């Protein structure tokens, strides 16, 4: 008998462990294909809460697995590669946020979901790229807003609402490699394509876009649009889902530099090892999880 393929081993182990496999839209294509669900970080955590699986194998980066652990405290959350972190989430520490809060004692702290559990625990309300504008709009206009950690998403929200926000100077290195110059070059090569991009992109890139949206928003936009061709300004893993969902349409990377090395650390081999050895478990201390859950719940009450 031939040796079982990696995919077959993952499916067998998944049953043995009573596990559900979640893959973020930025994962490698083969990882997305074997997952039970592919999606954005919040959508995936909500899926996780609804299944009766005991184990969640979260193929994404560390803050996403933490969010799943916060939302699903009774389940064991594993990440295939323990080094799959998000550099943007690590651009603010709990100590730095505490200092910023002392400087702006009346500010409402809004944290992007791309943040550690410790940051969520110290924030008033969470948001995702899909609902950031809606969440900030609920803060009374006479209150200051401290938006952490993504200055690009925060700047986009400020522009949409015509409102000044205090922006923490964090950013996504992957989205910032998608420069205006590279987008203009790709647009010149494909003048018939629409340009869609993520609000983690630089402001001067967002200005060029026909549509600015989260990964779930981009997937919806391209499904519903009758346009046949799109230039995509986000992490290039999303093109796998876009192509899978829209076989008749053409998707072009704004630049191949939009490749997040952290997201790509998770592989089929590491998924096998994770389920075999039950590693790497992601846990959040209960007091931090309780405070972070409050921050996430306040968002869920709005959207
Ligand atoms: O929330 C997510 O999953 C991220 C990081 C991006 C997006 O737009 O879905
Ligand atoms: Fe973090 Fe950017 Fe990678 Fe997402 S794409 S995990 S925000 S570095």
Short mmCIF file of C-alpha atoms in Angstrom, two decimals, residues 64-238:
data_model
loop_
_atom_site.label_atom_id
_atom_site.label_comp_id
_atom_site.label_asym_id
_atom_site.label_seq_id
_atom_site.Cartn_x
_atom_site.Cartn_y
_atom_site.Cartn_z
CA UNK A 64 -5.94 34.79 15.74
CA UNK A 65 -5.41 31.58 17.71
CA UNK A 66 -5.58 33.66 20.90
CA UNK A 67 -8.90 35.13 19.77
CA UNK A 68 -10.21 31.59 19.23
CA UNK A 69 -8.95 30.62 22.71
CA UNK A 70 -10.73 33.66 24.22
CA UNK A 71 -14.02 32.96 22.40
CA UNK A 72 -13.84 29.17 22.97
CA UNK A 73 -12.42 28.74 26.49
CA UNK A 74 -13.42 25.06 26.66
CA UNK A 75 -11.53 23.99 23.54
CA UNK A 76 -7.86 23.20 22.98
CA UNK A 77 -6.43 25.63 20.41
CA UNK A 78 -3.33 24.59 18.45
CA UNK A 79 -1.24 26.53 15.94
CA UNK A 80 0.96 24.50 13.54
CA UNK A 81 3.99 26.80 13.82
CA UNK A 82 4.68 28.46 17.16
CA UNK A 83 6.63 31.25 15.43
CA UNK A 84 3.70 32.39 13.29
CA UNK A 85 3.29 35.80 14.92
CA UNK A 86 2.07 39.10 13.51
CA UNK A 87 4.72 41.86 13.51
CA UNK A 88 2.00 44.53 13.58
CA UNK A 89 0.36 43.02 16.68
CA UNK A 90 3.80 43.12 18.33
CA UNK A 91 4.26 46.85 17.58
CA UNK A 92 2.52 47.79 20.83
CA UNK A 93 3.23 46.32 24.26
CA UNK A 94 0.90 46.32 27.26
CA UNK A 95 3.28 48.75 29.01
CA UNK A 96 3.25 51.16 26.05
CA UNK A 97 -0.55 51.09 25.91
CA UNK A 98 -0.79 51.74 29.65
CA UNK A 99 1.46 54.80 29.16
CA UNK A 100 -0.60 56.07 26.21
CA UNK A 101 -3.76 55.69 28.30
CA UNK A 102 -2.17 57.79 31.07
CA UNK A 103 -1.39 60.48 28.47
CA UNK A 104 -4.98 60.39 27.16
CA UNK A 105 -7.05 59.47 30.22
CA UNK A 106 -10.40 60.36 28.60
CA UNK A 107 -9.81 58.56 25.30
CA UNK A 108 -11.83 55.53 24.27
CA UNK A 109 -9.32 52.83 23.27
CA UNK A 110 -10.29 51.00 20.09
CA UNK A 111 -8.05 48.05 19.22
CA UNK A 112 -7.87 46.30 15.89
CA UNK A 113 -8.35 42.55 16.20
CA UNK A 114 -4.69 42.27 15.02
CA UNK A 115 -3.48 42.75 18.58
CA UNK A 116 -2.40 40.52 21.44
CA UNK A 117 -4.84 39.35 24.11
CA UNK A 118 -3.01 41.62 26.59
CA UNK A 119 -3.79 44.66 24.42
CA UNK A 120 -7.42 43.63 23.95
CA UNK A 121 -7.69 43.23 27.73
CA UNK A 122 -6.65 46.88 28.18
CA UNK A 123 -8.89 48.26 25.41
CA UNK A 124 -12.50 49.44 25.53
CA UNK A 125 -13.67 47.93 22.27
CA UNK A 126 -12.29 45.76 19.50
CA UNK A 127 -12.83 46.06 15.74
CA UNK A 128 -11.95 44.17 12.58
CA UNK A 129 -11.15 45.62 9.18
CA UNK A 130 -14.73 44.70 8.21
CA UNK A 131 -16.38 46.81 10.92
CA UNK A 132 -13.79 49.40 12.06
CA UNK A 133 -15.71 52.39 10.64
CA UNK A 134 -18.97 51.20 12.21
CA UNK A 135 -17.34 50.58 15.61
CA UNK A 136 -15.58 53.98 15.82
CA UNK A 137 -18.81 55.70 14.69
CA UNK A 138 -20.47 54.53 17.93
CA UNK A 139 -18.02 56.59 20.03
CA UNK A 140 -19.62 59.99 20.84
CA UNK A 141 -17.88 62.72 18.83
CA UNK A 142 -16.94 64.66 21.97
CA UNK A 143 -14.76 61.74 23.10
CA UNK A 144 -11.16 61.23 21.96
CA UNK A 145 -10.38 57.89 20.31
CA UNK A 146 -7.02 56.16 20.68
CA UNK A 147 -6.77 53.65 17.82
CA UNK A 148 -4.19 50.84 18.12
CA UNK A 149 -2.06 49.38 16.63
CA UNK A 150 -2.60 50.00 12.87
CA UNK A 151 -2.08 53.60 11.74
CA UNK A 152 -3.21 52.76 8.20
CA UNK A 153 -6.55 51.24 9.16
CA UNK A 154 -6.98 54.02 11.75
CA UNK A 155 -6.20 56.67 9.11
CA UNK A 156 -8.73 55.10 6.75
CA UNK A 157 -11.43 55.16 9.47
CA UNK A 158 -10.58 58.80 10.28
CA UNK A 159 -10.98 59.76 6.61
CA UNK A 160 -14.25 57.87 6.26
CA UNK A 161 -15.74 59.51 9.34
CA UNK A 162 -14.16 62.95 8.85
CA UNK A 163 -12.91 62.69 12.41
CA UNK A 164 -9.50 62.99 14.06
CA UNK A 165 -8.22 59.89 15.85
CA UNK A 166 -5.08 59.42 17.92
CA UNK A 167 -3.18 56.83 15.87
CA UNK A 168 -0.63 54.41 17.24
CA UNK A 169 2.25 54.21 14.72
CA UNK A 170 2.00 50.46 14.00
CA UNK A 171 1.62 49.06 10.49
CA UNK A 172 1.60 45.82 8.55
CA UNK A 173 5.01 45.36 6.86
CA UNK A 174 3.44 43.12 4.22
CA UNK A 175 0.71 45.57 3.19
CA UNK A 176 3.21 48.45 3.28
CA UNK A 177 5.36 46.68 0.67
CA UNK A 178 2.44 47.27 -1.73
CA UNK A 179 3.58 50.75 -2.76
CA UNK A 180 1.72 53.31 -4.87
CA UNK A 181 4.42 53.05 -7.55
CA UNK A 182 4.02 49.25 -7.86
CA UNK A 183 0.21 49.55 -7.99
CA UNK A 184 0.46 52.20 -10.72
CA UNK A 185 2.76 49.91 -12.74
CA UNK A 186 0.31 46.99 -12.43
CA UNK A 187 -2.63 49.25 -13.30
CA UNK A 188 -0.77 50.45 -16.41
CA UNK A 189 -0.29 46.80 -17.48
CA UNK A 190 -3.98 46.01 -16.87
CA UNK A 191 -5.95 49.22 -17.53
CA UNK A 192 -9.20 47.23 -17.80
CA UNK A 193 -9.01 45.85 -14.24
CA UNK A 194 -10.61 47.27 -11.09
CA UNK A 195 -8.20 47.85 -8.22
CA UNK A 196 -9.38 46.57 -4.84
CA UNK A 197 -7.35 46.87 -1.65
CA UNK A 198 -7.25 46.30 2.09
CA UNK A 199 -7.34 49.26 4.50
CA UNK A 200 -4.03 48.06 6.02
CA UNK A 201 -2.46 49.49 2.82
CA UNK A 202 -0.77 52.89 2.83
CA UNK A 203 -3.13 55.89 2.46
CA UNK A 204 -1.65 56.77 -0.95
CA UNK A 205 -2.49 53.24 -2.14
CA UNK A 206 -6.02 53.31 -0.68
CA UNK A 207 -6.57 56.52 -2.69
CA UNK A 208 -6.09 54.55 -5.91
CA UNK A 209 -8.68 51.90 -5.08
CA UNK A 210 -12.07 51.33 -6.68
CA UNK A 211 -13.03 49.36 -3.55
CA UNK A 212 -11.48 49.24 -0.07
CA UNK A 213 -12.52 46.27 2.05
CA UNK A 214 -11.57 43.53 4.50
CA UNK A 215 -10.78 40.08 3.11
CA UNK A 216 -14.39 38.98 3.59
CA UNK A 217 -15.55 42.26 2.00
CA UNK A 218 -13.26 41.77 -1.02
CA UNK A 219 -14.53 38.22 -1.48
CA UNK A 220 -18.14 39.47 -1.40
CA UNK A 221 -17.39 42.42 -3.73
CA UNK A 222 -15.77 40.20 -6.37
CA UNK A 223 -18.55 37.57 -6.16
CA UNK A 224 -21.24 40.19 -6.64
CA UNK A 225 -19.46 42.36 -9.22
CA UNK A 226 -20.10 41.74 -12.92
CA UNK A 227 -16.59 43.06 -13.67
CA UNK A 228 -14.31 40.27 -14.99
CA UNK A 229 -10.84 41.47 -13.88
CA UNK A 230 -9.34 42.71 -10.60
CA UNK A 231 -5.96 43.85 -9.31
CA UNK A 232 -5.77 42.80 -5.67
CA UNK A 233 -3.90 44.86 -3.08
CA UNK A 234 -3.63 42.61 -0.05
CA UNK A 235 -1.72 39.56 1.20
CA UNK A 236 -1.48 37.30 -1.86
CA UNK A 237 -3.02 34.24 -0.13
CA UNK A 238 -6.43 35.82 -0.72
#
